[in-house]
XYZ file of C-alpha atoms in Angstrom:
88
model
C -12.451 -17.644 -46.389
C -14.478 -18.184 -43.531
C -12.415 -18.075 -39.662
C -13.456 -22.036 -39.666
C -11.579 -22.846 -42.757
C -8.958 -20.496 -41.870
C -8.277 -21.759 -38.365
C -8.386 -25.601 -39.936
C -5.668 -24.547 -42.454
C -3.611 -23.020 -40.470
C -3.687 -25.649 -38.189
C -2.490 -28.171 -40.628
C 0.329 -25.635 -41.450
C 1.264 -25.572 -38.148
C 1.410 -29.489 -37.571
C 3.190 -30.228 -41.015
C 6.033 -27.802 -40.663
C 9.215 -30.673 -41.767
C 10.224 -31.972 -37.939
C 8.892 -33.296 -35.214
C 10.129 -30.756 -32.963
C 8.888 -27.757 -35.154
C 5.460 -29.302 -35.299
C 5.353 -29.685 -31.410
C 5.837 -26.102 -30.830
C 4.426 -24.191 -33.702
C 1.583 -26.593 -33.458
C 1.199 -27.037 -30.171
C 1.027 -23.229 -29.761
C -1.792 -22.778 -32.367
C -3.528 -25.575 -30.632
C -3.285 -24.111 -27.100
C -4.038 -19.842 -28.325
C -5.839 -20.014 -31.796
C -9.244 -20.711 -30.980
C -9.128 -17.166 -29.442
C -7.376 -15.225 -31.700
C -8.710 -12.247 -33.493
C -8.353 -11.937 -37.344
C -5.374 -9.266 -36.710
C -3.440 -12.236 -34.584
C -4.442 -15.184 -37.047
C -2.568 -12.521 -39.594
C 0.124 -12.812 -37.497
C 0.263 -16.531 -37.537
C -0.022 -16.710 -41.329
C 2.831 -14.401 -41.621
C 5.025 -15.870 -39.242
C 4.225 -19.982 -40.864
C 6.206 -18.236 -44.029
C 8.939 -17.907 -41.942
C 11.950 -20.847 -41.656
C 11.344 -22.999 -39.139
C 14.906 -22.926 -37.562
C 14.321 -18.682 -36.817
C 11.138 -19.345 -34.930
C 12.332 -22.141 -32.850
C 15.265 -20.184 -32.076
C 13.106 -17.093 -31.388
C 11.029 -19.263 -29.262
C 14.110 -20.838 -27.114
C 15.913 -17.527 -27.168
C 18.993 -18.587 -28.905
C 18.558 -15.537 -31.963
C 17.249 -12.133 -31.053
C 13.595 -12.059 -32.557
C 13.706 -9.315 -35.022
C 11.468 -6.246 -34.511
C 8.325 -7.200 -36.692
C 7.932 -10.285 -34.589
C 8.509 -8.799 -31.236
C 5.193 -8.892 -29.197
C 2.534 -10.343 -26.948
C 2.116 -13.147 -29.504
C 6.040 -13.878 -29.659
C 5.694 -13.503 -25.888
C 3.103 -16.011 -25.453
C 4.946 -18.300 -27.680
C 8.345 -18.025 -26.168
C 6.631 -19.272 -22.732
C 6.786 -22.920 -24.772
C 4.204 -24.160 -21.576
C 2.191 -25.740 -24.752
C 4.769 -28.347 -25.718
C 4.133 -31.445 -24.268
C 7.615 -33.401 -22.367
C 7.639 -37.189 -21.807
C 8.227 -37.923 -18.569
C-alpha cells in the first residue's frame, strides 16, 4: 500500500474510533504528527488503533501506567494532548 493510502486509512481509523472523545484525541493526534511520520512510527499507530480505546485515553491522561511496548517518544507526544481542541 502506498504511504498516501496508508496515511488516509489510518486517518479514518483514527476519527471513527466509537466516541466522540476517543476520536478527538486519537484523531486529533494523527492529524497534528502523521504527515511526518516515518513508516516505523505509522507501524506504531497501526498497532496501537488495535488497542481498546479506554487504555489509550487513559494512557494519554495518565490515569493507567502505559505498559512497556507503548512507552516512548510517540506515547510522549501523545500524552502532551496540546492537539485536542477545548470550547471555550
Amino acid at each position: 500500500m502506498d504511504r498516501d493510502t496508508r496515511l488516509k486509512r489510518l486517518r479514518f481509523r483514527a476519527w471513527h474510533r466509537g466516541t466522540k472523545e476517543a476520536d478527538l484525541m486519537i484523531g486529533g493526534f494523527f492529524d497534528r504528527h502523521g504527515a511526518t511520520w516515518d513508516a516505523a512510527q505509522l507501524d506504531w499507530f497501526e498497532a496501537l488503533l488495535e488497542e481498546q480505546d479506554v487504555d489509550i485515553m487513559a494512557w494519554a491522561i495518565g490515569t493507567q501506567d502505559v505498559p512497556v511496548r507503548w512507552q516512548g517518544p510517540m506515547m510522549t507526544d501523545l500524552k502532551q494532548l496540546n492537539f485536542v481542541p477545548i470550547a471555550r
